[in-house]
Short mmCIF file of C-alpha atoms in Angstrom, two decimals:
data_model
loop_
_atom_site.label_atom_id
_atom_site.label_comp_id
_atom_site.label_asym_id
_atom_site.label_seq_id
_atom_site.Cartn_x
_atom_site.Cartn_y
_atom_site.Cartn_z
CA UNK A 150 17.45 19.52 6.75
CA UNK A 151 17.43 15.74 6.88
CA UNK A 152 20.76 14.16 7.79
CA UNK A 153 20.91 10.91 5.79
CA UNK A 154 24.00 9.76 7.62
CA UNK A 155 22.27 9.66 10.99
CA UNK A 156 18.69 8.97 9.83
CA UNK A 157 17.54 11.91 11.96
CA UNK A 158 15.91 15.13 10.74
CA UNK A 159 17.34 18.41 11.92
CA UNK A 160 15.95 19.13 15.40
CA UNK A 161 15.26 22.82 14.86
CA UNK A 162 13.39 22.09 11.64
CA UNK A 163 11.35 19.36 13.31
CA UNK A 164 10.35 21.78 16.08
CA UNK A 165 9.35 24.38 13.50
CA UNK A 166 6.96 22.07 11.68
CA UNK A 167 5.67 19.90 14.50
CA UNK A 168 5.86 21.70 17.81
CA UNK A 169 2.19 20.84 18.46
CA UNK A 170 2.56 17.20 17.40
CA UNK A 171 4.81 15.16 19.75
CA UNK A 172 5.98 11.78 18.57
CA UNK A 173 3.36 9.15 19.47
CA UNK A 174 4.37 6.34 21.78
CA UNK A 175 4.48 2.85 20.26
CA UNK A 176 1.20 0.97 20.51
CA UNK A 177 1.73 -2.32 22.39
CA UNK A 178 5.19 -2.95 23.74
CA UNK A 179 6.88 -5.10 21.11
CA UNK A 180 10.53 -6.11 21.43
CA UNK A 181 11.59 -4.85 18.00
CA UNK A 182 15.22 -5.75 18.69
CA UNK A 183 14.25 -9.43 19.01
CA UNK A 184 13.47 -9.73 15.28
CA UNK A 185 15.98 -10.66 12.62
CA UNK A 186 13.96 -9.22 9.73
CA UNK A 187 11.30 -6.51 9.73
CA UNK A 188 9.16 -6.35 6.60
CA UNK A 189 7.14 -3.18 6.01
CA UNK A 190 4.17 -3.57 3.64
CA UNK A 191 4.84 -0.38 1.70
CA UNK A 192 2.14 1.02 -0.58
CA UNK A 193 3.74 4.45 -0.86
CA UNK A 194 0.83 5.94 1.06
CA UNK A 195 1.04 7.97 4.25
CA UNK A 196 0.34 5.15 6.73
CA UNK A 197 2.97 2.74 5.40
CA UNK A 198 5.43 5.64 5.20
CA UNK A 199 4.65 6.47 8.83
CA UNK A 200 5.39 2.84 9.75
CA UNK A 201 8.86 3.06 8.21
CA UNK A 202 9.62 6.36 9.92
CA UNK A 203 8.31 5.06 13.24
CA UNK A 204 10.64 2.07 13.09
CA UNK A 205 13.59 4.37 12.46
CA UNK A 206 12.56 6.62 15.34
CA UNK A 207 12.44 3.52 17.55
CA UNK A 208 16.07 2.83 16.64
CA UNK A 209 15.55 -0.19 14.38
CA UNK A 210 18.71 -0.64 12.28
CA UNK A 211 18.17 -0.10 8.57
CA UNK A 212 19.86 -3.41 7.78
CA UNK A 213 16.95 -5.23 9.44
CA UNK A 214 14.26 -3.41 7.44
CA UNK A 215 12.82 -4.40 4.05
CA UNK A 216 10.06 -2.62 2.16
CA UNK A 217 7.66 -4.86 0.23
CA UNK A 218 5.43 -3.31 -2.38
CA UNK A 219 2.50 -5.33 -3.69
CA UNK A 220 2.12 -4.25 -7.32
CA UNK A 221 -1.64 -4.28 -7.83
CA UNK A 222 -1.40 -4.10 -11.64
CA UNK A 223 1.21 -6.83 -11.80
CA UNK A 224 4.11 -6.52 -14.22
CA UNK A 225 2.58 -8.15 -17.29
CA UNK A 226 1.38 -4.92 -18.88
CA UNK A 227 -1.84 -3.90 -17.09
CA UNK A 228 -2.24 -0.22 -16.20
CA UNK A 229 -5.89 -0.41 -15.15
CA UNK A 230 -5.82 0.43 -11.45
CA UNK A 231 -2.69 2.08 -10.09
CA UNK A 232 -0.99 5.45 -10.21
CA UNK A 233 1.77 5.48 -12.80
CA UNK A 234 4.25 7.09 -10.38
CA UNK A 235 3.78 4.64 -7.51
CA UNK A 236 6.41 2.05 -8.42
CA UNK A 237 9.19 4.58 -8.85
CA UNK A 238 8.08 6.67 -5.88
CA UNK A 239 8.44 3.58 -3.69
CA UNK A 240 11.84 2.78 -5.20
CA UNK A 241 13.09 6.31 -4.60
CA UNK A 242 11.88 6.37 -0.99
CA UNK A 243 13.63 3.04 -0.31
CA UNK A 244 16.86 4.30 -1.88
CA UNK A 245 16.72 7.56 0.06
CA UNK A 246 16.48 5.68 3.35
CA UNK A 247 19.04 3.07 2.39
CA UNK A 248 16.72 0.08 2.73
CA UNK A 249 15.98 -2.61 0.12
CA UNK A 250 12.61 -2.83 -1.59
CA UNK A 251 11.12 -5.98 -3.09
CA UNK A 252 8.13 -6.03 -5.43
CA UNK A 253 5.58 -8.82 -5.47
CA UNK A 254 2.40 -9.32 -7.42
CA UNK A 255 -0.42 -11.52 -8.61
CA UNK A 256 0.39 -12.40 -12.21
CA UNK A 257 -1.80 -10.25 -14.42
CA UNK A 258 -2.69 -8.03 -11.47
CA UNK A 259 -6.21 -7.10 -10.49
CA UNK A 260 -7.22 -6.85 -14.14
CA UNK A 261 -6.11 -10.40 -14.89
CA UNK A 262 -7.98 -11.81 -11.92
CA UNK A 263 -11.06 -9.77 -12.79
CA UNK A 264 -11.08 -11.17 -16.34
CA UNK A 265 -10.93 -14.78 -15.21
CA UNK A 266 -13.44 -16.72 -17.33
CA UNK A 267 -13.70 -20.47 -16.70
CA UNK A 268 -10.04 -20.48 -15.73
CA UNK A 269 -7.94 -21.11 -12.61
CA UNK A 270 -6.45 -18.24 -10.67
CA UNK A 271 -2.96 -17.14 -11.65
CA UNK A 272 0.16 -17.58 -9.54
CA UNK A 273 2.38 -15.09 -7.79
CA UNK A 274 5.74 -13.49 -8.55
CA UNK A 275 7.99 -12.00 -5.91
CA UNK A 276 11.43 -10.45 -5.87
CA UNK A 277 13.96 -11.81 -3.37
CA UNK A 278 17.61 -11.06 -2.54
CA UNK A 279 18.44 -13.97 -4.87
CA UNK A 280 16.23 -12.94 -7.78
CA UNK A 281 12.66 -13.39 -8.95
CA UNK A 282 10.67 -16.38 -7.73
CA UNK A 283 7.20 -17.76 -8.44
CA UNK A 284 4.56 -19.64 -6.49
CA UNK A 285 1.05 -20.93 -7.09
CA UNK A 286 -0.70 -21.03 -10.43
CA UNK A 287 -1.06 -24.82 -10.41
CA UNK A 288 -4.69 -25.12 -9.34
CA UNK A 289 -7.04 -27.08 -11.59
CA UNK A 290 -10.11 -25.34 -10.17
CA UNK A 291 -11.73 -23.23 -12.86
CA UNK A 292 -14.22 -20.47 -12.25
CA UNK A 293 -15.34 -17.09 -13.51
CA UNK A 294 -15.24 -13.56 -12.11
CA UNK A 295 -15.93 -11.05 -14.91
CA UNK A 296 -16.74 -8.36 -12.36
CA UNK A 297 -14.94 -5.74 -10.30
CA UNK A 298 -14.20 -6.21 -6.61
CA UNK A 299 -17.19 -4.97 -4.67
CA UNK A 300 -17.36 -2.18 -2.08
CA UNK A 301 -17.60 -4.30 1.05
CA UNK A 302 -15.78 -5.22 4.26
CA UNK A 303 -16.13 -8.87 3.16
CA UNK A 304 -12.85 -9.88 1.49
CA UNK A 305 -14.58 -12.68 -0.39
CA UNK A 306 -16.28 -10.05 -2.56
CA UNK A 307 -13.77 -7.23 -2.05
CA UNK A 308 -11.25 -9.68 -3.40
CA UNK A 309 -8.70 -7.07 -4.57
CA UNK A 310 -7.26 -6.80 -1.05
CA UNK A 311 -7.08 -10.56 -0.64
CA UNK A 312 -5.79 -11.58 -4.08
CA UNK A 313 -3.55 -8.60 -4.90
CA UNK A 314 -2.06 -7.96 -1.46
CA UNK A 315 -2.71 -10.31 1.45
CA UNK A 316 -2.26 -13.61 -0.39
CA UNK A 317 0.71 -12.19 -2.32
CA UNK A 318 2.61 -11.54 0.91
CA UNK A 319 1.66 -14.97 2.25
CA UNK A 320 3.14 -16.60 -0.85
CA UNK A 321 6.30 -14.49 -0.77
CA UNK A 322 7.05 -15.34 2.87
CA UNK A 323 6.24 -19.02 2.50
CA UNK A 324 8.28 -19.21 -0.69
CA UNK A 325 11.58 -18.06 0.81
CA UNK A 326 13.68 -20.38 2.92
CA UNK A 327 15.46 -17.40 4.45
CA UNK A 328 12.50 -16.92 6.78
CA UNK A 329 12.89 -20.41 8.26
CA UNK A 330 14.56 -20.50 11.66
CA UNK A 331 14.52 -16.73 12.17
CA UNK A 332 12.16 -14.23 13.75
CA UNK A 333 10.32 -12.03 11.26
CA UNK A 334 8.01 -9.10 11.95
CA UNK A 335 5.56 -7.89 9.28
CA UNK A 336 4.54 -4.27 9.82
CA UNK A 337 1.34 -2.99 8.20
CA UNK A 338 -0.37 0.40 8.34
CA UNK A 339 -4.05 -0.19 9.08
CA UNK A 340 -5.44 2.39 11.52
CA UNK A 341 -8.44 2.16 13.83
CA UNK A 342 -9.56 5.64 12.81
CA UNK A 343 -10.15 4.48 9.23
CA UNK A 344 -13.23 2.35 9.88
CA UNK A 345 -15.23 0.42 12.47
CA UNK A 346 -13.93 -2.85 11.00
CA UNK A 347 -10.29 -1.80 11.18
CA UNK A 348 -10.76 -0.59 14.74
CA UNK A 349 -11.36 -4.23 15.69
CA UNK A 350 -8.09 -5.51 14.20
CA UNK A 351 -5.54 -6.95 16.58
CA UNK A 352 -2.52 -4.69 16.91
CA UNK A 353 -0.09 -7.59 17.36
CA UNK A 354 -0.65 -11.23 16.39
CA UNK A 355 0.93 -14.14 14.53
CA UNK A 356 1.01 -13.50 10.79
CA UNK A 357 -0.95 -15.72 8.40
CA UNK A 358 2.35 -17.16 7.12
CA UNK A 359 3.57 -18.06 10.61
CA UNK A 360 4.61 -21.70 11.11
CA UNK A 361 6.58 -21.63 14.34
CA UNK A 362 5.63 -25.20 15.25
CA UNK A 363 6.58 -26.82 11.96
CA UNK A 364 9.49 -29.10 11.10
CA UNK A 365 11.18 -26.05 9.62
CA UNK A 366 9.92 -23.37 12.00
CA UNK A 367 9.00 -20.01 10.53
CA UNK A 368 8.26 -17.45 13.22
CA UNK A 369 6.34 -14.53 11.69
CA UNK A 370 4.44 -11.92 13.70
CA UNK A 371 2.38 -9.00 12.44
CA UNK A 372 2.37 -5.53 14.01
CA UNK A 373 -0.08 -2.81 12.99
CA UNK A 374 2.34 -0.17 14.16
CA UNK A 375 0.17 2.93 13.70
CA UNK A 376 -3.18 1.34 14.51
CA UNK A 377 -3.90 3.75 17.38
CA UNK A 378 -2.59 6.84 15.60
CA UNK A 379 -4.69 9.71 14.37
CA UNK A 380 -4.22 11.09 10.89
CA UNK A 381 -2.63 14.16 12.51
CA UNK A 382 0.03 11.94 14.08
CA UNK A 383 0.70 10.30 10.71
CA UNK A 384 1.24 13.60 8.94
CA UNK A 385 3.31 14.87 11.88
CA UNK A 386 5.93 12.15 11.57
CA UNK A 387 6.13 12.66 7.80
CA UNK A 388 6.64 16.38 8.41
CA UNK A 389 9.32 15.71 11.03
CA UNK A 390 11.30 13.74 8.49
CA UNK A 391 10.56 16.24 5.68
CA UNK A 392 9.46 13.43 3.36
CA UNK A 393 7.83 14.40 0.08
CA UNK A 394 4.44 12.59 0.02
CA UNK A 395 3.11 10.62 -2.94
CA UNK A 396 1.94 13.07 -5.68
CA UNK A 397 -1.67 11.88 -5.44
CA UNK A 398 -1.94 13.62 -2.06
CA UNK A 399 -1.09 16.91 -3.74
CA UNK A 400 -3.90 16.31 -6.23
CA UNK A 401 -6.37 16.12 -3.35
CA UNK A 402 -6.69 12.41 -2.59
CA UNK A 403 -6.76 11.74 1.15
CA UNK A 404 -5.66 8.14 0.73
CA UNK A 405 -3.20 6.60 -1.70
CA UNK A 406 -4.30 3.19 -2.84
CA UNK A 407 -5.27 2.49 -6.43
CA UNK A 408 -5.94 5.57 -8.56
CA UNK A 409 -9.15 3.79 -9.58
CA UNK A 410 -9.95 2.55 -6.08
CA UNK A 411 -13.38 0.95 -5.83
CA UNK A 412 -14.03 3.05 -2.70
CA UNK A 413 -13.44 6.31 -4.56
CA UNK A 414 -15.80 9.22 -3.88
CA UNK A 415 -17.66 11.11 -6.60
CA UNK A 416 -14.99 13.84 -6.40
CA UNK A 417 -12.22 11.26 -6.82
CA UNK A 418 -13.85 9.59 -9.81
CA UNK A 419 -14.48 13.02 -11.34
CA UNK A 420 -10.83 13.92 -10.71
CA UNK A 421 -9.56 10.67 -12.22
CA UNK A 422 -11.69 11.27 -15.32
CA UNK A 423 -10.17 14.76 -15.60
CA UNK A 424 -6.52 13.73 -15.25
CA UNK A 425 -6.49 10.27 -16.84
CA UNK A 426 -9.51 9.77 -19.11
CA UNK A 427 -8.00 6.64 -20.70
CA UNK A 428 -7.82 4.89 -17.33
CA UNK A 429 -11.30 6.09 -16.37
CA UNK A 430 -12.80 5.02 -19.72
CA UNK A 431 -11.26 1.56 -19.42
CA UNK A 432 -13.01 1.10 -16.06
CA UNK A 433 -16.32 2.34 -17.51
CA UNK A 434 -15.99 0.00 -20.51
CA UNK A 435 -15.51 -3.01 -18.23
CA UNK A 436 -18.63 -2.08 -16.26
CA UNK A 437 -20.58 -2.06 -19.53
CA UNK A 438 -19.05 -5.34 -20.64
CA UNK A 439 -19.79 -7.09 -17.35
CA UNK A 440 -23.24 -5.60 -16.89
CA UNK A 441 -22.23 -5.02 -13.27
CA UNK A 442 -21.06 -1.82 -11.63
CA UNK A 443 -18.47 -1.23 -8.91
CA UNK A 444 -20.88 0.77 -6.77
CA UNK A 445 -24.20 -0.76 -5.83
CA UNK A 446 -26.42 1.84 -7.53
CA UNK A 447 -24.30 4.02 -9.83
CA UNK A 448 -21.78 3.26 -12.53
CA UNK A 449 -18.48 5.16 -12.54
CA UNK A 450 -19.72 7.68 -15.10
CA UNK A 451 -22.75 8.51 -12.97
CA UNK A 452 -20.53 8.60 -9.87
CA UNK A 453 -18.11 11.02 -11.54
CA UNK A 454 -21.00 13.14 -12.82
CA UNK A 455 -22.10 13.57 -9.21
CA UNK A 456 -18.71 14.93 -8.18
CA UNK A 457 -16.56 17.98 -8.78
CA UNK A 458 -12.88 17.46 -9.66
CA UNK A 459 -10.28 18.67 -7.20
CA UNK A 460 -8.31 21.82 -8.00
CA UNK A 461 -5.20 20.20 -9.48
CA UNK A 462 -2.11 21.85 -10.94
CA UNK A 463 -0.57 20.66 -14.20
CA UNK A 464 2.71 20.03 -12.38
CA UNK A 465 1.10 17.69 -9.85
CA UNK A 466 -0.91 15.88 -12.53
CA UNK A 467 2.28 15.32 -14.52
CA UNK A 468 4.06 13.97 -11.44
CA UNK A 469 1.24 11.53 -10.63
CA UNK A 470 1.02 10.24 -14.21
CA UNK A 471 4.75 9.88 -14.78
CA UNK A 472 6.44 6.49 -14.51
CA UNK A 473 9.47 8.29 -13.04
CA UNK A 474 9.42 10.10 -9.73
CA UNK A 475 11.82 12.93 -10.53
CA UNK A 476 11.45 14.98 -7.35
CA UNK A 477 13.59 14.99 -4.18
CA UNK A 478 12.41 12.54 -1.53
CA UNK A 479 13.34 15.01 1.21
CA UNK A 480 11.92 18.53 1.06
CA UNK A 481 13.83 21.64 2.10
CA UNK A 482 10.58 22.95 3.57
CA UNK A 483 7.71 20.57 4.23
CA UNK A 484 4.34 21.60 2.83
CA UNK A 485 1.14 19.82 3.82
CA UNK A 486 -0.48 18.37 0.69
CA UNK A 487 -3.99 19.35 -0.35
CA UNK A 488 -5.30 15.84 0.34
CA UNK A 489 -4.20 15.76 3.98
CA UNK A 490 -7.29 15.38 6.17
CA UNK A 491 -9.38 15.11 3.00
CA UNK A 492 -11.51 12.29 1.61
CA UNK A 493 -9.88 8.99 2.55
CA UNK A 494 -12.63 6.76 1.11
CA UNK A 495 -11.03 3.51 2.16
CA UNK A 496 -12.22 0.07 3.23
CA UNK A 497 -15.29 0.05 5.43
#
């Protein structure tokens, strides 16, 4: 069993589940102890969870670690894109490991940005140790989207990643004086195995919010801590720590991003239609309204028609669609979820 007091899973249990999967060595040599704050971009998916566990296995003190969750639907009422359980799952994981979690978001979320019609882009909100803060939202530049992010490696058209995640973190770091004069490391979970584009990412580099040469220096580096890992290594570390994965993996999804991810396969769109028809129908209605589809050739109804839903239990569906994650974070016996090594369907 997991020993919360020492942050170390029971050795005998770890050997039982992962004898064939030794702990991977860290990718470049980074002096983790030299950083004052280590921020983990935490989606609740397997790769960001592996990043947290890897830091703990490397001996990083919990008091240096913060989890940051970019809330893709925002907190103004939209439920268009995400899994209902994700917010509370992330909160429960943070609490179980004794590390703080801060939520940040684009006001209005992806849906608000998508519905922009002759209007400026909205600002950002981000939680801090001292309360909620805001940034941006003052631009006078007006333009129109009225279309979904597109399936592309180009972030100018796959704008969900840029506007709902990357730029949100930039604003949250730049908007907090506590990052001035200290060394901060941002840890993200992109892996080379995911795509040819991600294989080309630098493993370690200055973060976009870095300003180490400014009048008020802000030293911020970025480490893609599991970039060289295989999916087997990711699941192995989760098994070693006996962590209960996000419920969407049990449904059959191989990657936990948005429930209505634009990269979704026919099977995933068919599965979403089966478990959450209201969410699916809202996506389909927007495609009709915009006269533009997410996929290049098929709308989401046609995409779902081409797929077969996963075999999903009522218990797992209920867990994924609940706003409360009511299960233990640590499992007495770790069970590989159905989605492990399944369809990842992520960024190209």
